[in-house]
PDB file of C-alpha atoms and ligand atoms in Angstrom:
ATOM      1  CA  MET A 958     239.953  83.611 216.304  1.00  0.00           C
ATOM      2  CA  GLN A 959     242.572  84.622 213.782  1.00  0.00           C
ATOM      3  CA  SER A 960     243.125  87.344 215.650  1.00  0.00           C
ATOM      4  CA  LEU A 961     243.817  85.705 219.123  1.00  0.00           C
ATOM      5  CA  LEU A 962     245.768  82.892 217.321  1.00  0.00           C
ATOM      6  CA  ASN A 963     248.096  85.491 215.579  1.00  0.00           C
ATOM      7  CA  ASP A 964     249.220  86.996 218.660  1.00  0.00           C
ATOM      8  CA  ILE A 965     250.057  83.617 220.615  1.00  0.00           C
ATOM      9  CA  LEU A 966     251.857  82.451 217.846  1.00  0.00           C
ATOM     10  CA  THR A 967     254.003  86.357 218.161  1.00  0.00           C
ATOM     11  CA  GLU A 968     253.977  85.692 222.166  1.00  0.00           C
ATOM     12  CA  VAL A 969     255.501  82.033 222.005  1.00  0.00           C
ATOM     13  CA  GLN A 970     257.438  82.961 219.270  1.00  0.00           C
ATOM     14  CA  PRO A 971     260.462  82.897 221.763  1.00  0.00           C
ATOM     15  CA  LEU A 972     259.539  79.936 223.355  1.00  0.00           C
ATOM     16  CA  ILE A 973     260.183  77.754 219.735  1.00  0.00           C
ATOM     17  CA  GLY A 974     262.671  75.264 219.625  1.00  0.00           C
ATOM     18  CA  GLN A 975     263.392  75.775 223.443  1.00  0.00           C
ATOM     19  CA  GLY A 976     263.380  72.264 224.432  1.00  0.00           C
ATOM     20  CA  GLN A 977     264.541  68.919 223.279  1.00  0.00           C
ATOM     21  CA  VAL A 978     263.008  66.328 220.849  1.00  0.00           C
ATOM     22  CA  ALA A 979     262.326  62.959 221.974  1.00  0.00           C
ATOM     23  CA  SER A 980     265.834  61.260 221.297  1.00  0.00           C
ATOM     24  CA  TYR A 981     264.680  57.618 222.283  1.00  0.00           C
ATOM     25  CA  ILE A 982     262.720  57.003 219.470  1.00  0.00           C
ATOM     26  CA  PRO A 983     265.555  57.285 216.830  1.00  0.00           C
ATOM     27  CA  ALA A 984     263.902  58.235 213.511  1.00  0.00           C
ATOM     28  CA  LEU A 985     262.542  61.076 215.929  1.00  0.00           C
ATOM     29  CA  ALA A 986     265.480  62.383 216.941  1.00  0.00           C
ATOM     30  CA  ASN A 987     265.849  64.680 213.507  1.00  0.00           C
ATOM     31  CA  VAL A 988     262.579  66.252 213.336  1.00  0.00           C
ATOM     32  CA  ASP A 989     263.604  70.446 212.828  1.00  0.00           C
ATOM     33  CA  PRO A 990     262.747  72.038 216.418  1.00  0.00           C
ATOM     34  CA  ASN A 991     261.884  75.203 215.080  1.00  0.00           C
ATOM     35  CA  GLN A 992     258.483  74.206 213.544  1.00  0.00           C
ATOM     36  CA  PHE A 993     255.251  75.287 215.503  1.00  0.00           C
ATOM     37  CA  GLY A 994     251.191  75.355 214.483  1.00  0.00           C
ATOM     38  CA  ILE A 995     247.965  75.350 216.029  1.00  0.00           C
ATOM     39  CA  ALA A 996     244.423  74.867 215.125  1.00  0.00           C
ATOM     40  CA  VAL A 997     240.798  75.016 216.410  1.00  0.00           C
ATOM     41  CA  CYS A 998     237.874  73.377 215.208  1.00  0.00           C
ATOM     42  CA  ASP A 999     233.907  74.918 216.483  1.00  0.00           C
ATOM     43  CA  THR A1000     231.674  72.539 216.674  1.00  0.00           C
ATOM     44  CA  GLU A1001     230.033  73.001 213.214  1.00  0.00           C
ATOM     45  CA  GLY A1002     233.805  72.332 211.475  1.00  0.00           C
ATOM     46  CA  LYS A1003     234.944  75.521 211.057  1.00  0.00           C
ATOM     47  CA  VAL A1004     238.627  75.877 211.524  1.00  0.00           C
ATOM     48  CA  THR A1005     240.845  78.936 212.023  1.00  0.00           C
ATOM     49  CA  THR A1006     244.885  78.207 212.553  1.00  0.00           C
ATOM     50  CA  ALA A1007     247.619  79.612 212.523  1.00  0.00           C
ATOM     51  CA  GLY A1008     251.410  78.778 211.614  1.00  0.00           C
ATOM     52  CA  GLN A1009     252.654  75.175 210.222  1.00  0.00           C
ATOM     53  CA  ALA A1010     248.684  73.959 211.243  1.00  0.00           C
ATOM     54  CA  THR A1011     248.678  71.670 207.803  1.00  0.00           C
ATOM     55  CA  THR A1012     252.178  70.412 208.546  1.00  0.00           C
ATOM     56  CA  PRO A1013     251.575  66.227 209.063  1.00  0.00           C
ATOM     57  CA  PHE A1014     253.906  65.431 211.832  1.00  0.00           C
ATOM     58  CA  SER A1015     253.756  62.314 214.249  1.00  0.00           C
ATOM     59  CA  ILE A1016     250.412  61.997 215.965  1.00  0.00           C
ATOM     60  CA  GLN A1017     252.874  58.963 219.104  1.00  0.00           C
ATOM     61  CA  SER A1018     250.452  59.439 222.203  1.00  0.00           C
ATOM     62  CA  ILE A1019     247.518  61.272 220.660  1.00  0.00           C
ATOM     63  CA  SER A1020     246.995  57.493 219.680  1.00  0.00           C
ATOM     64  CA  LYS A1021     245.630  56.820 222.326  1.00  0.00           C
ATOM     65  CA  VAL A1022     242.791  58.385 222.407  1.00  0.00           C
ATOM     66  CA  PHE A1023     241.087  57.160 219.404  1.00  0.00           C
ATOM     67  CA  ASN A1024     242.744  53.445 219.846  1.00  0.00           C
ATOM     68  CA  LEU A1025     240.325  54.029 223.587  1.00  0.00           C
ATOM     69  CA  VAL A1026     237.631  55.212 220.365  1.00  0.00           C
ATOM     70  CA  LEU A1027     237.979  51.187 218.869  1.00  0.00           C
ATOM     71  CA  ALA A1028     237.501  49.830 221.591  1.00  0.00           C
ATOM     72  CA  VAL A1029     234.544  51.455 223.499  1.00  0.00           C
ATOM     73  CA  THR A1030     232.972  50.809 220.467  1.00  0.00           C
ATOM     74  CA  TYR A1031     233.839  46.800 220.721  1.00  0.00           C
ATOM     75  CA  TYR A1032     233.121  46.432 224.210  1.00  0.00           C
ATOM     76  CA  GLY A1033     231.657  49.516 226.410  1.00  0.00           C
ATOM     77  CA  GLU A1034     231.431  49.471 230.370  1.00  0.00           C
ATOM     78  CA  SER A1035     233.637  46.011 230.346  1.00  0.00           C
ATOM     79  CA  LEU A1036     236.521  47.755 228.732  1.00  0.00           C
ATOM     80  CA  TRP A1037     236.832  48.745 232.505  1.00  0.00           C
ATOM     81  CA  GLN A1038     237.996  45.172 233.827  1.00  0.00           C
ATOM     82  CA  ARG A1039     241.210  45.670 232.280  1.00  0.00           C
ATOM     83  CA  VAL A1040     242.770  49.230 232.457  1.00  0.00           C
ATOM     84  CA  GLY A1041     241.920  52.159 235.698  1.00  0.00           C
ATOM     85  CA  CYS A1042     241.114  55.087 235.702  1.00  0.00           C
ATOM     86  CA  GLU A1043     242.589  56.964 238.395  1.00  0.00           C
ATOM     87  CA  PRO A1044     246.185  59.339 237.322  1.00  0.00           C
ATOM     88  CA  SER A1045     249.952  57.017 237.530  1.00  0.00           C
ATOM     89  CA  GLY A1046     251.738  60.155 239.246  1.00  0.00           C
ATOM     90  CA  LEU A1047     254.266  57.975 237.143  1.00  0.00           C
ATOM     91  CA  PRO A1048     256.240  58.735 233.965  1.00  0.00           C
ATOM     92  CA  PHE A1049     254.697  57.217 231.116  1.00  0.00           C
ATOM     93  CA  ASN A1050     256.502  53.767 230.266  1.00  0.00           C
ATOM     94  CA  SER A1051     257.181  53.064 234.245  1.00  0.00           C
ATOM     95  CA  LEU A1052     256.503  49.340 235.104  1.00  0.00           C
ATOM     96  CA  VAL A1053     256.822  49.921 238.339  1.00  0.00           C
ATOM     97  CA  GLN A1054     252.940  50.567 239.272  1.00  0.00           C
ATOM     98  CA  LEU A1055     252.045  47.280 237.271  1.00  0.00           C
ATOM     99  CA  GLU A1056     254.127  45.095 239.834  1.00  0.00           C
ATOM    100  CA  TYR A1057     251.781  46.294 242.412  1.00  0.00           C
ATOM    101  CA  GLU A1058     248.910  46.746 240.907  1.00  0.00           C
ATOM    102  CA  ASN A1059     248.899  42.836 239.791  1.00  0.00           C
ATOM    103  CA  GLY A1060     248.922  43.857 236.149  1.00  0.00           C
ATOM    104  CA  ILE A1061     245.942  46.503 235.859  1.00  0.00           C
ATOM    105  CA  PRO A1062     247.023  49.296 234.163  1.00  0.00           C
ATOM    106  CA  ARG A1063     246.010  52.665 236.143  1.00  0.00           C
ATOM    107  CA  ASN A1064     245.036  54.673 232.861  1.00  0.00           C
ATOM    108  CA  PRO A1065     244.477  53.640 229.338  1.00  0.00           C
ATOM    109  CA  PHE A1066     246.757  57.093 228.443  1.00  0.00           C
ATOM    110  CA  ILE A1067     249.732  55.405 229.529  1.00  0.00           C
ATOM    111  CA  ASN A1068     252.414  53.022 227.685  1.00  0.00           C
ATOM    112  CA  ALA A1069     251.043  49.930 230.031  1.00  0.00           C
ATOM    113  CA  GLY A1070     246.796  51.116 229.170  1.00  0.00           C
ATOM    114  CA  ALA A1071     247.382  51.646 225.988  1.00  0.00           C
ATOM    115  CA  LEU A1072     248.948  48.486 225.129  1.00  0.00           C
ATOM    116  CA  VAL A1073     245.847  46.313 226.823  1.00  0.00           C
ATOM    117  CA  ILE A1074     243.158  48.542 225.258  1.00  0.00           C
ATOM    118  CA  SER A1075     245.281  47.847 221.522  1.00  0.00           C
ATOM    119  CA  ASP A1076     245.776  44.306 222.903  1.00  0.00           C
ATOM    120  CA  MET A1077     241.833  44.007 223.139  1.00  0.00           C
ATOM    121  CA  VAL A1078     241.600  45.111 219.588  1.00  0.00           C
ATOM    122  CA  GLN A1079     243.485  42.819 218.642  1.00  0.00           C
ATOM    123  CA  SER A1080     240.589  40.839 219.675  1.00  0.00           C
ATOM    124  CA  ARG A1081     238.282  41.681 218.184  1.00  0.00           C
ATOM    125  CA  LEU A1082     240.043  42.938 214.056  1.00  0.00           C
ATOM    126  CA  ILE A1083     242.221  40.928 211.662  1.00  0.00           C
ATOM    127  CA  SER A1084     244.197  44.547 211.007  1.00  0.00           C
ATOM    128  CA  PRO A1085     243.765  46.800 214.104  1.00  0.00           C
ATOM    129  CA  HIS A1086     246.150  49.224 212.982  1.00  0.00           C
ATOM    130  CA  VAL A1087     244.247  50.212 209.368  1.00  0.00           C
ATOM    131  CA  ALA A1088     241.083  50.131 211.284  1.00  0.00           C
ATOM    132  CA  MET A1089     242.774  53.013 213.190  1.00  0.00           C
ATOM    133  CA  ARG A1090     244.131  54.049 209.954  1.00  0.00           C
ATOM    134  CA  ASP A1091     240.811  54.329 208.258  1.00  0.00           C
ATOM    135  CA  LEU A1092     239.379  55.994 211.301  1.00  0.00           C
ATOM    136  CA  VAL A1093     241.610  58.449 211.847  1.00  0.00           C
ATOM    137  CA  ARG A1094     240.860  59.535 207.949  1.00  0.00           C
ATOM    138  CA  LYS A1095     237.387  60.107 208.275  1.00  0.00           C
ATOM    139  CA  LEU A1096     236.852  61.864 211.302  1.00  0.00           C
ATOM    140  CA  SER A1097     239.644  64.316 210.185  1.00  0.00           C
ATOM    141  CA  GLY A1098     238.299  63.242 206.655  1.00  0.00           C
ATOM    142  CA  ASN A1099     241.692  63.763 205.386  1.00  0.00           C
ATOM    143  CA  ASP A1100     242.263  60.445 202.986  1.00  0.00           C
ATOM    144  CA  ASN A1101     246.219  61.016 203.239  1.00  0.00           C
ATOM    145  CA  VAL A1102     246.577  60.054 206.881  1.00  0.00           C
ATOM    146  CA  LEU A1103     249.243  57.541 206.925  1.00  0.00           C
ATOM    147  CA  ALA A1104     251.218  55.505 209.324  1.00  0.00           C
ATOM    148  CA  ASN A1105     255.378  56.826 208.626  1.00  0.00           C
ATOM    149  CA  THR A1106     256.506  53.147 208.136  1.00  0.00           C
ATOM    150  CA  ASP A1107     260.527  54.336 209.475  1.00  0.00           C
ATOM    151  CA  VAL A1108     259.448  55.444 212.981  1.00  0.00           C
ATOM    152  CA  ALA A1109     256.705  52.216 213.321  1.00  0.00           C
ATOM    153  CA  GLU A1110     259.699  50.094 212.829  1.00  0.00           C
ATOM    154  CA  SER A1111     262.282  52.304 214.447  1.00  0.00           C
ATOM    155  CA  GLU A1112     259.850  51.775 217.690  1.00  0.00           C
ATOM    156  CA  PHE A1113     259.902  48.107 216.899  1.00  0.00           C
ATOM    157  CA  GLU A1114     263.310  47.525 216.939  1.00  0.00           C
ATOM    158  CA  HIS A1115     263.373  49.737 220.446  1.00  0.00           C
ATOM    159  CA  ARG A1116     260.372  47.990 221.308  1.00  0.00           C
ATOM    160  CA  ALA A1117     262.026  46.604 225.003  1.00  0.00           C
ATOM    161  CA  ARG A1118     260.659  48.139 227.708  1.00  0.00           C
ATOM    162  CA  ASN A1119     257.092  48.666 225.681  1.00  0.00           C
ATOM    163  CA  ALA A1120     257.551  44.682 225.531  1.00  0.00           C
ATOM    164  CA  SER A1121     258.396  44.014 229.431  1.00  0.00           C
ATOM    165  CA  MET A1122     255.286  45.891 230.034  1.00  0.00           C
ATOM    166  CA  ALA A1123     253.025  43.727 227.787  1.00  0.00           C
ATOM    167  CA  TYR A1124     254.718  40.550 229.265  1.00  0.00           C
ATOM    168  CA  LEU A1125     254.639  41.299 232.237  1.00  0.00           C
ATOM    169  CA  MET A1126     250.766  41.702 232.311  1.00  0.00           C
ATOM    170  CA  LYS A1127     250.124  38.681 230.352  1.00  0.00           C
ATOM    171  CA  ALA A1128     251.991  37.034 233.346  1.00  0.00           C
ATOM    172  CA  PHE A1129     248.891  38.706 235.289  1.00  0.00           C
ATOM    173  CA  GLY A1130     246.794  37.157 232.952  1.00  0.00           C
ATOM    174  CA  ASN A1131     245.779  40.683 231.699  1.00  0.00           C
ATOM    175  CA  PHE A1132     246.901  40.569 227.694  1.00  0.00           C
ATOM    176  CA  HIS A1133     245.796  37.818 225.860  1.00  0.00           C
ATOM    177  CA  ASN A1134     247.228  38.237 222.349  1.00  0.00           C
ATOM    178  CA  ASP A1135     250.923  37.606 220.970  1.00  0.00           C
ATOM    179  CA  VAL A1136     252.870  40.247 222.446  1.00  0.00           C
ATOM    180  CA  GLU A1137     255.058  41.090 219.276  1.00  0.00           C
ATOM    181  CA  ALA A1138     252.153  41.280 217.123  1.00  0.00           C
ATOM    182  CA  VAL A1139     250.183  43.856 219.127  1.00  0.00           C
ATOM    183  CA  LEU A1140     253.137  45.742 219.631  1.00  0.00           C
ATOM    184  CA  HIS A1141     252.986  45.795 215.856  1.00  0.00           C
ATOM    185  CA  ASN A1142     249.879  47.581 215.440  1.00  0.00           C
ATOM    186  CA  TYR A1143     250.550  49.773 218.160  1.00  0.00           C
ATOM    187  CA  PHE A1144     253.560  51.179 217.089  1.00  0.00           C
ATOM    188  CA  HIS A1145     252.035  51.865 213.299  1.00  0.00           C
ATOM    189  CA  ASN A1146     249.348  53.826 215.411  1.00  0.00           C
ATOM    190  CA  CYS A1147     251.735  56.056 217.015  1.00  0.00           C
ATOM    191  CA  ALA A1148     253.700  56.785 213.440  1.00  0.00           C
ATOM    192  CA  LEU A1149     250.724  58.305 212.202  1.00  0.00           C
ATOM    193  CA  GLU A1150     251.466  61.277 210.482  1.00  0.00           C
ATOM    194  CA  MET A1151     248.390  63.979 210.854  1.00  0.00           C
ATOM    195  CA  SER A1152     248.537  67.762 211.171  1.00  0.00           C
ATOM    196  CA  CYS A1153     247.630  70.127 213.366  1.00  0.00           C
ATOM    197  CA  VAL A1154     244.097  70.742 210.959  1.00  0.00           C
ATOM    198  CA  ASP A1155     243.291  66.681 210.424  1.00  0.00           C
ATOM    199  CA  LEU A1156     243.924  65.923 214.761  1.00  0.00           C
ATOM    200  CA  ALA A1157     241.193  69.632 215.284  1.00  0.00           C
ATOM    201  CA  ARG A1158     239.200  67.732 213.154  1.00  0.00           C
ATOM    202  CA  ALA A1159     239.140  64.399 213.993  1.00  0.00           C
ATOM    203  CA  THR A1160     238.787  65.189 217.820  1.00  0.00           C
ATOM    204  CA  GLN A1161     235.872  67.878 217.242  1.00  0.00           C
ATOM    205  CA  PHE A1162     233.458  65.034 218.915  1.00  0.00           C
ATOM    206  CA  LEU A1163     234.516  65.412 222.480  1.00  0.00           C
ATOM    207  CA  ALA A1164     234.006  69.164 222.468  1.00  0.00           C
ATOM    208  CA  ASN A1165     230.412  68.290 220.343  1.00  0.00           C
ATOM    209  CA  ARG A1166     228.879  65.045 223.407  1.00  0.00           C
ATOM    210  CA  GLY A1167     230.505  62.945 220.964  1.00  0.00           C
ATOM    211  CA  PHE A1168     228.879  63.934 217.903  1.00  0.00           C
ATOM    212  CA  CYS A1169     231.487  64.492 214.888  1.00  0.00           C
ATOM    213  CA  SER A1170     229.687  67.531 212.757  1.00  0.00           C
ATOM    214  CA  LEU A1171     231.411  66.544 209.934  1.00  0.00           C
ATOM    215  CA  THR A1172     230.839  63.020 209.633  1.00  0.00           C
ATOM    216  CA  LYS A1173     227.624  63.641 210.845  1.00  0.00           C
ATOM    217  CA  GLU A1174     227.421  60.660 213.344  1.00  0.00           C
ATOM    218  CA  ALA A1175     227.619  59.233 216.953  1.00  0.00           C
ATOM    219  CA  VAL A1176     231.495  58.313 217.232  1.00  0.00           C
ATOM    220  CA  LEU A1177     231.017  58.010 220.945  1.00  0.00           C
ATOM    221  CA  SER A1178     227.548  58.178 223.215  1.00  0.00           C
ATOM    222  CA  GLN A1179     227.285  61.228 225.411  1.00  0.00           C
ATOM    223  CA  ASP A1180     228.573  59.335 228.872  1.00  0.00           C
ATOM    224  CA  HIS A1181     230.934  58.074 226.864  1.00  0.00           C
ATOM    225  CA  THR A1182     232.455  61.958 225.865  1.00  0.00           C
ATOM    226  CA  ARG A1183     231.803  62.656 229.468  1.00  0.00           C
ATOM    227  CA  GLN A1184     234.518  59.888 231.049  1.00  0.00           C
ATOM    228  CA  PHE A1185     236.940  60.391 228.084  1.00  0.00           C
ATOM    229  CA  ASN A1186     237.622  64.135 228.952  1.00  0.00           C
ATOM    230  CA  ALA A1187     237.405  63.647 232.088  1.00  0.00           C
ATOM    231  CA  ILE A1188     240.150  60.619 232.051  1.00  0.00           C
ATOM    232  CA  LEU A1189     242.024  63.513 229.782  1.00  0.00           C
ATOM    233  CA  ALA A1190     241.729  65.710 231.542  1.00  0.00           C
ATOM    234  CA  THR A1191     243.702  64.054 234.631  1.00  0.00           C
ATOM    235  CA  SER A1192     245.819  61.908 232.699  1.00  0.00           C
ATOM    236  CA  GLY A1193     246.052  62.745 229.286  1.00  0.00           C
ATOM    237  CA  LEU A1194     249.849  65.013 230.037  1.00  0.00           C
ATOM    238  CA  TYR A1195     251.435  62.405 231.587  1.00  0.00           C
ATOM    239  CA  ASP A1196     253.091  63.186 235.129  1.00  0.00           C
ATOM    240  CA  GLU A1197     252.108  66.928 233.875  1.00  0.00           C
ATOM    241  CA  ALA A1198     247.867  66.563 234.298  1.00  0.00           C
ATOM    242  CA  GLY A1199     248.361  68.475 237.475  1.00  0.00           C
ATOM    243  CA  SER A1200     250.300  71.255 236.725  1.00  0.00           C
ATOM    244  CA  PHE A1201     248.282  71.460 233.144  1.00  0.00           C
ATOM    245  CA  ALA A1202     245.187  71.658 234.371  1.00  0.00           C
ATOM    246  CA  PHE A1203     246.248  74.187 236.497  1.00  0.00           C
ATOM    247  CA  ARG A1204     247.412  76.229 233.695  1.00  0.00           C
ATOM    248  CA  VAL A1205     245.770  75.459 230.780  1.00  0.00           C
ATOM    249  CA  GLY A1206     242.357  74.291 232.692  1.00  0.00           C
ATOM    250  CA  LEU A1207     241.815  71.547 229.612  1.00  0.00           C
ATOM    251  CA  PRO A1208     241.010  68.102 228.934  1.00  0.00           C
ATOM    252  CA  GLY A1209     243.964  67.221 226.742  1.00  0.00           C
ATOM    253  CA  LYS A1210     246.706  64.475 225.138  1.00  0.00           C
ATOM    254  CA  SER A1211     249.760  64.898 223.591  1.00  0.00           C
ATOM    255  CA  GLY A1212     252.532  63.303 222.418  1.00  0.00           C
ATOM    256  CA  VAL A1213     255.923  62.591 222.129  1.00  0.00           C
ATOM    257  CA  GLY A1214     255.907  64.061 218.644  1.00  0.00           C
ATOM    258  CA  GLY A1215     254.640  67.428 220.200  1.00  0.00           C
ATOM    259  CA  GLY A1216     251.459  67.786 218.796  1.00  0.00           C
ATOM    260  CA  ILE A1217     249.170  68.102 221.594  1.00  0.00           C
ATOM    261  CA  ILE A1218     244.909  67.851 221.577  1.00  0.00           C
ATOM    262  CA  ALA A1219     242.754  69.871 223.448  1.00  0.00           C
ATOM    263  CA  VAL A1220     239.128  70.001 223.738  1.00  0.00           C
ATOM    264  CA  VAL A1221     237.181  73.294 225.278  1.00  0.00           C
ATOM    265  CA  PRO A1222     233.859  71.172 226.178  1.00  0.00           C
ATOM    266  CA  GLY A1223     230.673  72.338 223.807  1.00  0.00           C
ATOM    267  CA  ARG A1224     232.550  74.919 222.379  1.00  0.00           C
ATOM    268  CA  PHE A1225     235.287  73.930 220.319  1.00  0.00           C
ATOM    269  CA  SER A1226     239.279  70.614 219.963  1.00  0.00           C
ATOM    270  CA  LEU A1227     242.122  72.335 219.373  1.00  0.00           C
ATOM    271  CA  CYS A1228     245.523  70.958 218.489  1.00  0.00           C
ATOM    272  CA  VAL A1229     248.452  72.756 218.557  1.00  0.00           C
ATOM    273  CA  TRP A1230     252.397  71.713 217.661  1.00  0.00           C
ATOM    274  CA  SER A1231     255.771  72.490 217.906  1.00  0.00           C
ATOM    275  CA  PRO A1232     258.034  69.244 218.343  1.00  0.00           C
ATOM    276  CA  ALA A1233     260.679  70.817 221.308  1.00  0.00           C
ATOM    277  CA  LEU A1234     259.832  69.269 224.912  1.00  0.00           C
ATOM    278  CA  ASN A1235     259.885  69.782 228.134  1.00  0.00           C
ATOM    279  CA  LYS A1236     261.056  67.363 230.672  1.00  0.00           C
ATOM    280  CA  MET A1237     257.612  66.007 231.429  1.00  0.00           C
ATOM    281  CA  GLY A1238     256.900  64.977 227.505  1.00  0.00           C
ATOM    282  CA  ASN A1239     255.480  67.852 226.758  1.00  0.00           C
ATOM    283  CA  SER A1240     255.900  70.157 223.653  1.00  0.00           C
ATOM    284  CA  LEU A1241     257.435  73.640 225.320  1.00  0.00           C
ATOM    285  CA  ALA A1242     255.776  75.614 223.353  1.00  0.00           C
ATOM    286  CA  GLY A1243     252.704  74.236 222.795  1.00  0.00           C
ATOM    287  CA  VAL A1244     251.592  74.315 226.279  1.00  0.00           C
ATOM    288  CA  ALA A1245     252.675  77.976 227.206  1.00  0.00           C
ATOM    289  CA  ALA A1246     250.590  78.611 223.922  1.00  0.00           C
ATOM    290  CA  LEU A1247     246.994  76.811 225.258  1.00  0.00           C
ATOM    291  CA  GLU A1248     247.707  78.492 228.861  1.00  0.00           C
ATOM    292  CA  SER A1249     248.323  81.835 227.522  1.00  0.00           C
ATOM    293  CA  LEU A1250     245.019  81.131 224.879  1.00  0.00           C
ATOM    294  CA  THR A1251     242.579  79.899 227.829  1.00  0.00           C
ATOM    295  CA  ARG A1252     244.025  82.526 230.116  1.00  0.00           C
ATOM    296  CA  ARG A1253     242.907  84.944 227.322  1.00  0.00           C
ATOM    297  CA  ILE A1254     239.376  83.340 226.311  1.00  0.00           C
ATOM    298  CA  ASN A1255     238.486  82.394 229.753  1.00  0.00           C
ATOM    299  CA  TRP A1256     238.095  78.586 228.461  1.00  0.00           C
ATOM    300  CA  SER A1257     239.098  77.072 231.310  1.00  0.00           C
ATOM    301  CA  VAL A1258     236.004  74.089 233.040  1.00  0.00           C
ATOM    302  CA  TYR A1259     237.342  74.725 236.216  1.00  0.00           C
TER     303      TYR A1259
HETATM  304  N1  LIG B 967     255.077  55.295 220.809  1.00  0.00           N
HETATM  305  C1  LIG B 967     255.581  55.659 221.917  1.00  0.00           C
HETATM  306  C2  LIG B 967     256.423  55.123 223.165  1.00  0.00           C
HETATM  307  O1  LIG B 967     255.287  53.466 223.796  1.00  0.00           O
HETATM  308  C3  LIG B 967     254.653  56.650 222.864  1.00  0.00           C
HETATM  309  C4  LIG B 967     255.186  57.778 223.318  1.00  0.00           C
HETATM  310  C5  LIG B 967     254.029  58.638 223.318  1.00  0.00           C
HETATM  311  O2  LIG B 967     253.777  59.820 222.653  1.00  0.00           O
HETATM  312  O3  LIG B 967     253.181  59.307 224.897  1.00  0.00           O
HETATM  313  O4  LIG B 967     256.631  54.336 223.605  1.00  0.00           O
END
């Protein structure tokens, strides 16, 4: 595994820094694009890394996976009455589909879906972003995980589009709490900073039928894990999910901080990170690294 990751790092070297860092969140625009890390965690918890795998970065939309874990814990199957499980085929922050579809977002991994999930969690917890931080600390085994408050505040200042989605859903009766309060928690979740090693560990349960070998606890049932991986495969990479399935063939979730988590069911959880993004908003070098990895050792689930 170590020599495989070293080879991938050499192979993607020319791509590192190609693309654009996310600039619509001002606090993320200053990140050095010339960084790359990868970590693979097996079902026993053994981690192999290459590059800057212990450098923390803004997890952004990868937080939607952990938020969904919290929501499933409280709502079980009834959760799917308020959010769908179909790919959207539209940008992650699109508003148009919500109007046509009566305020029910297509899936929990587009922003509208994640906001409904955040609203549901808000109805059950006094401080959702603290619960989320504690969850990722526990799953990653890293008690130092923190949200970057500059990033969270910068996102809050530029919240107009996310706020519009939440208010539109409120108009359809699919958003119950105060919009600003939910956004505050949502942005703190997105602003959590974790490394590739932290995220590979924290998502290990997805490769392990819901069981986290680090905490020796079931995070999700086997059934819910299967459902999570299916939605990650169809909707985890914005509107590039189809070509990600074609090129990489693994359930995955990306974030505009340049991180991507991916799952080889029954075997490994992975995280790759490089901040410069392709036109679809996914890490350019990260997607290339995952493609090379699955091609070399035939890890695709298809
Ligand atoms: N916090 C970002 C937003 O709501 C998440 C973007 C992402 O990583 O997809 O716009």
